[in-house]
Structure formats: C-alpha cells, structure tokens
Tab-separated table of C-alpha atoms and ligand atoms in Angstrom:
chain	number	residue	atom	x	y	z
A	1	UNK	CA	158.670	45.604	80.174
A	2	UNK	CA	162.239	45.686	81.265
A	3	UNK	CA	162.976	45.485	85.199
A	4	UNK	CA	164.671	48.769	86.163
A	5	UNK	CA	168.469	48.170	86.076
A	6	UNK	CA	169.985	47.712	89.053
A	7	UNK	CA	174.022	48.315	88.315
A	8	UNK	CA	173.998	51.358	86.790
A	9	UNK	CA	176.862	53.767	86.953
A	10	UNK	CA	177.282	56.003	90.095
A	11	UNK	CA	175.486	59.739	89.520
A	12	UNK	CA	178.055	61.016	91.938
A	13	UNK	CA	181.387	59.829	93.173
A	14	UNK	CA	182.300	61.367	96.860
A	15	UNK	CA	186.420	61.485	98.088
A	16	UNK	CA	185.860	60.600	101.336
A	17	UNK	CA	188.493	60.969	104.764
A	18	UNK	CA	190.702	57.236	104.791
A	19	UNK	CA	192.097	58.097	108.220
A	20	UNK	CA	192.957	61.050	110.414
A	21	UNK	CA	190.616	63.485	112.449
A	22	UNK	CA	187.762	63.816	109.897
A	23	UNK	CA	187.414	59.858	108.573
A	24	UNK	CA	184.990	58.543	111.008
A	25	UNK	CA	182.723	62.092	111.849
A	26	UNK	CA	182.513	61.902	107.701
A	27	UNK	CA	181.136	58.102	108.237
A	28	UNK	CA	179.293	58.874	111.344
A	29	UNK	CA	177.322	62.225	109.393
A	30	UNK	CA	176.851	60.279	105.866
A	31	UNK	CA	175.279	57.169	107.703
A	32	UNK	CA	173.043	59.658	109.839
A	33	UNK	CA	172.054	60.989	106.209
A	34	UNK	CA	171.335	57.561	105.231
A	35	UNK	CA	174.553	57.326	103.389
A	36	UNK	CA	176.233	54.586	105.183
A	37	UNK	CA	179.393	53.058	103.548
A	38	UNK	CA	178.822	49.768	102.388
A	39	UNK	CA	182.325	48.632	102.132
A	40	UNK	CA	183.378	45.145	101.131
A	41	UNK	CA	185.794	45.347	103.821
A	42	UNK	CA	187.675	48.162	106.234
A	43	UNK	CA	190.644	48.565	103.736
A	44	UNK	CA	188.643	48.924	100.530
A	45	UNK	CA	189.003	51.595	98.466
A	46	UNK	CA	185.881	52.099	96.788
A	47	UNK	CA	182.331	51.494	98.317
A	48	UNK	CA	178.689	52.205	97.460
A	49	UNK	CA	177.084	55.014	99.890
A	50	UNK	CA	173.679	53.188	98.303
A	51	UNK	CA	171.351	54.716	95.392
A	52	UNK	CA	173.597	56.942	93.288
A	53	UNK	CA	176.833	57.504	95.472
A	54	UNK	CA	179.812	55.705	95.213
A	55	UNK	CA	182.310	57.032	98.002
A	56	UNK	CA	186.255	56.866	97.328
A	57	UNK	CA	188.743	56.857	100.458
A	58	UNK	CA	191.946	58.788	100.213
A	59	UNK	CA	193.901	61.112	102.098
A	60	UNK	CA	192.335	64.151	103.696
A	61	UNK	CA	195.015	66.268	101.915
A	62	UNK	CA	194.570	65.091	98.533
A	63	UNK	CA	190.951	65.813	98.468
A	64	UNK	CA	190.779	69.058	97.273
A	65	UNK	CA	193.231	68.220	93.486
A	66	UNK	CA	191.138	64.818	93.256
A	67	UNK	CA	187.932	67.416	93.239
A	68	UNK	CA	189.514	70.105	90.885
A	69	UNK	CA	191.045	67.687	88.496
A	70	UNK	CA	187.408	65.831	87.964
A	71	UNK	CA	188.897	62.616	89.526
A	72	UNK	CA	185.846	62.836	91.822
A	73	UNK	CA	182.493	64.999	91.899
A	74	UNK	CA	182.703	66.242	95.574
A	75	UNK	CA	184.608	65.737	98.459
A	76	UNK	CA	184.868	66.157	101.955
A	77	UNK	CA	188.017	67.444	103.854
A	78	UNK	CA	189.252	70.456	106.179
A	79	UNK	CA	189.306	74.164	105.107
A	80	UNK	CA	192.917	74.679	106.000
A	81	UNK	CA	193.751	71.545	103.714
A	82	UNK	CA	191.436	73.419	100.677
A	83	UNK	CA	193.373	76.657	101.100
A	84	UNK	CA	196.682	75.472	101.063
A	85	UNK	CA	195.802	73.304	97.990
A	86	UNK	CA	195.467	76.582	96.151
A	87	UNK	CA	192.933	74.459	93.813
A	88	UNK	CA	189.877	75.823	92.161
A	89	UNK	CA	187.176	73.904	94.338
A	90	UNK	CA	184.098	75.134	96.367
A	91	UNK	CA	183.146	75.130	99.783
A	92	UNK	CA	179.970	74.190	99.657
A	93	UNK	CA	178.472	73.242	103.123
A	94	UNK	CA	180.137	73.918	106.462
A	95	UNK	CA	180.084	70.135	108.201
A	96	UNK	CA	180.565	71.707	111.872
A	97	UNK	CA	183.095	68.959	112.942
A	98	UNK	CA	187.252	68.859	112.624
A	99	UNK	CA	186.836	72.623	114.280
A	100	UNK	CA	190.807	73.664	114.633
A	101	UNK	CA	192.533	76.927	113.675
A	102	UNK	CA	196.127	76.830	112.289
A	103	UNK	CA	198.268	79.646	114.346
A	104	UNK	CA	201.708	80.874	114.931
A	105	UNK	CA	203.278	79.838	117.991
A	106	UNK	CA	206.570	79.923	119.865
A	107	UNK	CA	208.366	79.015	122.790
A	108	UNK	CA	207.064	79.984	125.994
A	109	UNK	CA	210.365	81.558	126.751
A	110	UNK	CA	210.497	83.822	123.573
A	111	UNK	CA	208.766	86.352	124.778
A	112	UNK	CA	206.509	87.060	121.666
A	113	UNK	CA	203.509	88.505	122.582
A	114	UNK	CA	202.167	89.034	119.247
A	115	UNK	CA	203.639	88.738	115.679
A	116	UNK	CA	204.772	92.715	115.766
A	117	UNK	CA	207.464	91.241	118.009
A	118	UNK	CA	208.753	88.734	115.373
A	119	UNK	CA	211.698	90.536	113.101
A	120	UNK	CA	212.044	90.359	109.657
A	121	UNK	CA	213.520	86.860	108.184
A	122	UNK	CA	212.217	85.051	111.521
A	123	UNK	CA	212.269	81.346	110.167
A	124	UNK	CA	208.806	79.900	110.240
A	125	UNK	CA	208.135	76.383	110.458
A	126	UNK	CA	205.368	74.462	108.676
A	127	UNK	CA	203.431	71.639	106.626
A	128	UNK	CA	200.957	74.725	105.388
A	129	UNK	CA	203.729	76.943	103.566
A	130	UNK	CA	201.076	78.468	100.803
A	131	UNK	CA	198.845	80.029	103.253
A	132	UNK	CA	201.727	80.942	105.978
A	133	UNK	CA	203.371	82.955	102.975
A	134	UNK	CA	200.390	84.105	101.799
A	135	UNK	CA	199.271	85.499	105.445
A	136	UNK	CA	203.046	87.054	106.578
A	137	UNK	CA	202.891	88.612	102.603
A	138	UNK	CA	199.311	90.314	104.028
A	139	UNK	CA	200.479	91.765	107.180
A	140	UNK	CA	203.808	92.745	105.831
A	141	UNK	CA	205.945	90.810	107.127
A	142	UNK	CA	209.223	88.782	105.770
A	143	UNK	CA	209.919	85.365	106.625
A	144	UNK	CA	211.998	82.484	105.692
A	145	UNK	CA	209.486	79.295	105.323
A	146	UNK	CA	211.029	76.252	106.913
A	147	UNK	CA	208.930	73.664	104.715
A	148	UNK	CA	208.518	70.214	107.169
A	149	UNK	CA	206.230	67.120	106.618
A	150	UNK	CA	205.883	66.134	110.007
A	151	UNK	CA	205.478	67.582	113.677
A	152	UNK	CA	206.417	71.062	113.157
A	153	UNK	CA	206.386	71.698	117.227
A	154	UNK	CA	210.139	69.932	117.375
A	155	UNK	CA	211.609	72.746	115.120
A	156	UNK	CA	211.819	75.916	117.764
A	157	UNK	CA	213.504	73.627	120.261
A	158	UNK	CA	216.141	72.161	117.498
A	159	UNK	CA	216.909	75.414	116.407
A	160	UNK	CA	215.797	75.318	112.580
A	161	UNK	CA	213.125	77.445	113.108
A	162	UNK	CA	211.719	80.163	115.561
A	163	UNK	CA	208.624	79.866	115.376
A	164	UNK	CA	206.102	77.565	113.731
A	165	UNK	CA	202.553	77.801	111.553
A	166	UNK	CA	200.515	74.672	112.692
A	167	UNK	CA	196.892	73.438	113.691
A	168	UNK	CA	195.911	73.665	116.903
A	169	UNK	CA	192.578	72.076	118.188
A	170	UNK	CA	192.672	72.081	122.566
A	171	UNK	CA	196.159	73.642	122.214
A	172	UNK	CA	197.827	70.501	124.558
A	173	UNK	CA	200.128	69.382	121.666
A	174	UNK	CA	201.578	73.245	122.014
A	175	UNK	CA	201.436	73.207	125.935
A	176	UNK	CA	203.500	70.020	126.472
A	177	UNK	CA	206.048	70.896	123.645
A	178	UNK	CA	206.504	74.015	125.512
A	179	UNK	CA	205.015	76.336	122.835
A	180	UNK	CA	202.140	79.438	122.908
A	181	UNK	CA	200.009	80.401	120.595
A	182	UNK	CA	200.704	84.384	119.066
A	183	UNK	CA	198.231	84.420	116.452
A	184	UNK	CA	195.535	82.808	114.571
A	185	UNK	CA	195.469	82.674	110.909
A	186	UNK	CA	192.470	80.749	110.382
A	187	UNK	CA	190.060	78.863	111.692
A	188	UNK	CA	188.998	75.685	110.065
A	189	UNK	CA	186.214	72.654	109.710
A	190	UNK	CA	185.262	69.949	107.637
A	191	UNK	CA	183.969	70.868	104.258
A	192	UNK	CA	181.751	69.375	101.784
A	193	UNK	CA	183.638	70.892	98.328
A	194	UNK	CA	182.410	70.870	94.888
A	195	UNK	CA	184.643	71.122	91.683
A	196	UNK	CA	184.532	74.769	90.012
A	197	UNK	CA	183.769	73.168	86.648
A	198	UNK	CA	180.446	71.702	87.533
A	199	UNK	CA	178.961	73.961	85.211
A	200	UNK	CA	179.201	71.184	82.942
A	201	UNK	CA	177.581	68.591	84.944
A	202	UNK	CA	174.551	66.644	83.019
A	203	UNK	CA	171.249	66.930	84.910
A	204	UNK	CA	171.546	63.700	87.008
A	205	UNK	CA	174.889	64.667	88.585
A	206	UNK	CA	173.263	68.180	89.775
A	207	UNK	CA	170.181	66.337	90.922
A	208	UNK	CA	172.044	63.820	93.108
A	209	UNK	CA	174.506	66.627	94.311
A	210	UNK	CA	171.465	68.784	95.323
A	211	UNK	CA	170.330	65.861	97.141
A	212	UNK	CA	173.676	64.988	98.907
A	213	UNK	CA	173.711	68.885	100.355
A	214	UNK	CA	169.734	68.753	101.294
A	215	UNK	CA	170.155	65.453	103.274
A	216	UNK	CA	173.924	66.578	104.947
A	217	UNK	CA	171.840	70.193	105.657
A	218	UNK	CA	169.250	68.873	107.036
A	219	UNK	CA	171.231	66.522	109.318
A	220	UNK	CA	173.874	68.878	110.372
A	221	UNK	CA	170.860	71.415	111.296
A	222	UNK	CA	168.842	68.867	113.441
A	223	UNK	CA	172.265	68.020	115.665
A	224	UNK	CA	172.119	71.373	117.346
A	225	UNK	CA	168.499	71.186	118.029
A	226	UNK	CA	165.708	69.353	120.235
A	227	UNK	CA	162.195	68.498	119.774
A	228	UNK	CA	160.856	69.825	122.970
A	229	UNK	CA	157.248	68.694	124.457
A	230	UNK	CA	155.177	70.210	127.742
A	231	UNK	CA	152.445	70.525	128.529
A	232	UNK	CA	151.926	74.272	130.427
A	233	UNK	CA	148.509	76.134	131.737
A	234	UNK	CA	146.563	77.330	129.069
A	235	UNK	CA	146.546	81.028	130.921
A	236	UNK	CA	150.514	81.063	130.712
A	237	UNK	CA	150.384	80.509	126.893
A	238	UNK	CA	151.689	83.713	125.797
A	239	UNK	CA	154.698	83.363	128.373
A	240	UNK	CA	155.101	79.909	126.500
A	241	UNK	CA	155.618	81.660	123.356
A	242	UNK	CA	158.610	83.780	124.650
A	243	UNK	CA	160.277	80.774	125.893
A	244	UNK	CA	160.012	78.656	122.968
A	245	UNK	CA	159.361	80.613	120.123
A	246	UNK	CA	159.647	77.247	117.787
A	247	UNK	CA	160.291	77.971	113.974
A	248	UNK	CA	156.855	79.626	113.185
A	249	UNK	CA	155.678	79.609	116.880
A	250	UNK	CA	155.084	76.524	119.266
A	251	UNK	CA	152.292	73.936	117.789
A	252	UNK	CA	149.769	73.990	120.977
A	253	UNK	CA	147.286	71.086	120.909
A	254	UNK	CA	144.268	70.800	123.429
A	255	UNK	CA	144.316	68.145	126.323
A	256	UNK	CA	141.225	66.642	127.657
A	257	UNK	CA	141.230	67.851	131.055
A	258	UNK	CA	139.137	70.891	130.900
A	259	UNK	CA	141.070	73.071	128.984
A	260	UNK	CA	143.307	74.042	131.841
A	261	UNK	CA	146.317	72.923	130.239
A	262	UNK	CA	147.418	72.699	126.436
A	263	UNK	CA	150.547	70.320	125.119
A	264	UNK	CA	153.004	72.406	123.693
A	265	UNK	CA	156.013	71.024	120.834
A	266	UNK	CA	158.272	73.123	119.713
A	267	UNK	CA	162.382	72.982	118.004
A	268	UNK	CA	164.539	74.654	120.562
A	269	UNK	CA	168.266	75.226	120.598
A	270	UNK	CA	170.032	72.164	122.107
A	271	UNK	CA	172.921	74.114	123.421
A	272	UNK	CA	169.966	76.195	125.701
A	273	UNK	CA	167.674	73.369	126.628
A	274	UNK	CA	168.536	73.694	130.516
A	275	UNK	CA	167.421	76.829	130.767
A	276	UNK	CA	164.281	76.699	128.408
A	277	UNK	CA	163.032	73.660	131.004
A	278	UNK	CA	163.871	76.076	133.952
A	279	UNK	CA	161.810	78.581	132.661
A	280	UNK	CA	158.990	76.246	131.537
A	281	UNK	CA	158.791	74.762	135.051
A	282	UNK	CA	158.660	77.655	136.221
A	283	UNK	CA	155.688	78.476	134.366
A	284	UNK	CA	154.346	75.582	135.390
A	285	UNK	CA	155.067	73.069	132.908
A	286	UNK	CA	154.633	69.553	133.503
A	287	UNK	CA	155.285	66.648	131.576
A	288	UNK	CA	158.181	68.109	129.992
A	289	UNK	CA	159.669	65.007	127.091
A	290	UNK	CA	163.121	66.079	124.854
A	291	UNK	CA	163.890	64.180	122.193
A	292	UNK	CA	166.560	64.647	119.217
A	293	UNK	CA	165.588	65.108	115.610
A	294	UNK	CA	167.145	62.952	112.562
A	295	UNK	CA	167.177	65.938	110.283
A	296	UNK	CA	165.814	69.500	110.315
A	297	UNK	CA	164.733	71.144	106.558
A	298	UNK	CA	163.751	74.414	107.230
B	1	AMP	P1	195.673	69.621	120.067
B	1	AMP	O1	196.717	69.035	120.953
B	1	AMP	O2	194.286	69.162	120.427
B	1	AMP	O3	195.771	71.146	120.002
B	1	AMP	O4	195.903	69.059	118.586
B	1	AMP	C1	197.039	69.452	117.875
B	1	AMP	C2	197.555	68.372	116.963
B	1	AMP	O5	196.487	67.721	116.276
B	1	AMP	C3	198.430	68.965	115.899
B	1	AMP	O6	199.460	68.055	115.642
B	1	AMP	C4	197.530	69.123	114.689
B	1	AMP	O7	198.271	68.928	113.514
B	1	AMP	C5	196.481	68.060	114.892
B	1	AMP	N1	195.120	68.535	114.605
B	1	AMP	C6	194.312	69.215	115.442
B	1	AMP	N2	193.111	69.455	114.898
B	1	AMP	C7	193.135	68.904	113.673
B	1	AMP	C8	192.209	68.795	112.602
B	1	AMP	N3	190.963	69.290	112.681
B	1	AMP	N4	192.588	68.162	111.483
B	1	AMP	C9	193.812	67.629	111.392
B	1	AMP	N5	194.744	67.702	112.347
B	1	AMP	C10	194.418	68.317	113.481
C-alpha cells in the first residue's frame, strides 16, 4: 500500500492582509482557528496555513480582483475596499474586526451641518471615488471627485477640495486635522469573500471552503462569549434560569452536599458578564469560575 501523499496541491488558496489595519487580526483569528501561517520567513509571500490551505499575502486593496479574477479562492479584506473594487466577489462571513465607516467630513469652520448644506459641484476629496460617486449620484447630489492616493484630510486646508470622503475609525485623524464628520456612507469590517464563479468549484475546494467558514464561525462566535460556572441554591434554580438562560437552558449538575446547592454552566454574553455575576451573587451564588471558549458551533 502506498503511504498517503504528503505534498499534494493546496484545496484552497486564501489572499491574506501583507500589512495595514487588518494583517495581524487576520493572523491572530486564522491561528485561533488553527490556521496559523507557517511562513518560511516574515517577508514571504506564500505560506502553508497547514492541511489544505495555502495563504498568499498582498495588499488589502487588491484582494477583492485577485478573488474575482480566480487568482485566489477566497480572501480576506475590508468591506469598503470590496465595494469600491466594483468586482463580482461575495461577502461571505462578517470577521468583526477593522470596524471603521468611511464619511464625509469638512472643516470645523465650514459650517456644514449635514450634506443638504453642501452646493452643487462641491469638490470632494478621496481614495474611494466609485462608492463616493455612487452615494452623491443616490442622494442627488453633484460633485466634482478630487481622485487622491494618499491622506485625503490635507486637501480642505490646501484648497483643492472642500470636503473629503475618507475612513474614519476613533475620528482623531479628523479632530487634529481640524475636520468633522457630516455623514456616514458606510460602515465597514473585515470580510472573508468568496469568488462569484465558485459554482464551478470541484468537490474538494467546496469541502475545504465549508470548513474554512465553520472553523472562522465558530471562532468569531466564541470571542463574544464566556463559559460561566456557579454553583447557586437548589431553591433559587428557576431565578438561575432567567439569569443565564444558556443556549438550550443552563446544564445543572448535583453537588454532594445534600442537595442544597446544584453547579450550574452555562454560555453567557461576554459583553454582560458583570452584571450576570451581580445577579448570581445575589442569588446566592458561590463559587462563581469564567472562562473563555476556543470556538462556539451552535
Ligand atoms: P482614526 O484616527 O482612528 O479615525 O483613523 C483614521 C485613519 O486610519 C484614516 O487615515 C483611515 O484611512 C485609517 N483607517 C481607519 N480605520 C481603518 C480600517 N479599518 N482600515 C484601513 N484604514 C483605516
């Protein structure tokens, strides 16, 4: 009998973040998937993700054409970078990190208060010219697209521009270039993105793409939850149950003291865990453990 082979060709080849915002939460979530880059060194190009998954590192940007065009399977990049492309890919899974929203702003002195205030052939400056037209063309209103490639937040104050289309995240890049936001056009995270025409993918590459979105799901659902462990007063049970409600109800499990008290484990919100132990204790939980979960399936 044959030993299995051990170099065969990648089932799926994944256009990974180089640099920028999104490069290392795209490492950090594909290693907490088990997916960690195994790169011959920090400037290579290629590397194996282990198993079927070969990752490719390029620019955020050019993510979404390298997906369309076939150049690679999937991808990862931001939602404002997938719109503008204009290229047939889809957004798959919504990777919760890179949050920003690309907006109008202007100078603090302007006076805008909103984009009724802006007049018709106001000169808007941006690296994201597809969806700015495409947005002023929706709420009827003419403008003159100032295309840049860099910092758009100089162009108000050199006079090439009145106002500018650009991504704001805390809004401090605005605030100390003397700018306010008007309006947001969209908000935007990192994306896992398929090409349109995988209906023509052989049976491995669907397999190993299901499993790429099961284990990314799974992860991205366990980081906004606990594992949550007590142990209350048996007679306080069904006040337990409102608290922590769990997925199909708290798992209770006897103690051997008498039956006055039961352990209760149950997945609870992380972004509410403060006030599920305040209301536990004051049930009269003891004991209570939190712990974080590697990945949640549903
Ligand atoms: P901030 O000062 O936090 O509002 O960040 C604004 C600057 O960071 C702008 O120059 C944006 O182009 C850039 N930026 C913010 N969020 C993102 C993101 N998720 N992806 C890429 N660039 C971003």
């Amino acid at each position: 009998m044959r030993p299995p082979s051990t170099t065969s060709t990648p089932a799926l080849r994944i256009a990974l973040p180089n640099k920028g915002r999104l490069a290392q939460d795209t490492r950090d979530l594909f290693a907490d998937a088990g997916l960690e880059v195994r790169a011959a060194s920090d400037r290579a190009l290629t590397a194996s993700l282990g198993g079927e998954f070969e990752a490719i590192f390029v620019r955020a940007q050019d993510i979404p054409e390298l997906v369309s065009d076939g150049a690679a399977d999937v991808g990862v990049t931001g939602l404002d970078l997938i719109e503008e492309s204009g290229r047939l890919v889809e957004a798959r899974l919504d990777l919760g990190f890179g949050r920003c929203r690309l907006a109008v702003a202007a100078r603090e002195e302007s006076g805008f208060s909103g984009i009724d205030a802006l007049g018709d052939g106001t000169r808007v400056a941006t690296t994201f010219p597809r969806i700015t037209e495409r947005y002023f063309r929706e709420v009827g209103k003419p403008i003159e697209i100032v295309p840049i490639s860099g910092a758009a937040e100089i162009a108000p104050h050199l006079g090439i521009a009145d106002v500018i289309v650009d991504l704001v995240s805390t809004g401090s890049t605005l605030r100390v270039n003397g700018l306010r936001e008007v309006e947001t056009i969209m908000t935007s995270t990192a994306h896992l993105v398929v090409s349109a025409g995988r209906g023509s993918w052989d049976a491995g590459k669907r397999r190993a793409l299901d499993e790429l979105g099961t284990a990314l799901e799974s992860v991205i659902a366990a980081r906004n939850q606990r594992y949550l462990m007590a142990n209350v007063p048996r007679a306080r049970l069904e006040e337990v149950r409102q608290v922590i409600p769990g997925i199909n109800g708290p798992t209770v499990i006897d103690i051997l003291d008498g039956g006055a008290h039961v352990a209760v484990h149950a997945v609870v919100p992380a972004a509410s865990i403060y006030r599920t132990i305040a209301r536990l204790k004051a049930l009269g939980g003891e004991g209570i453990l939190v712990t974080r979960i590697e990945r949640l399936m549903r």
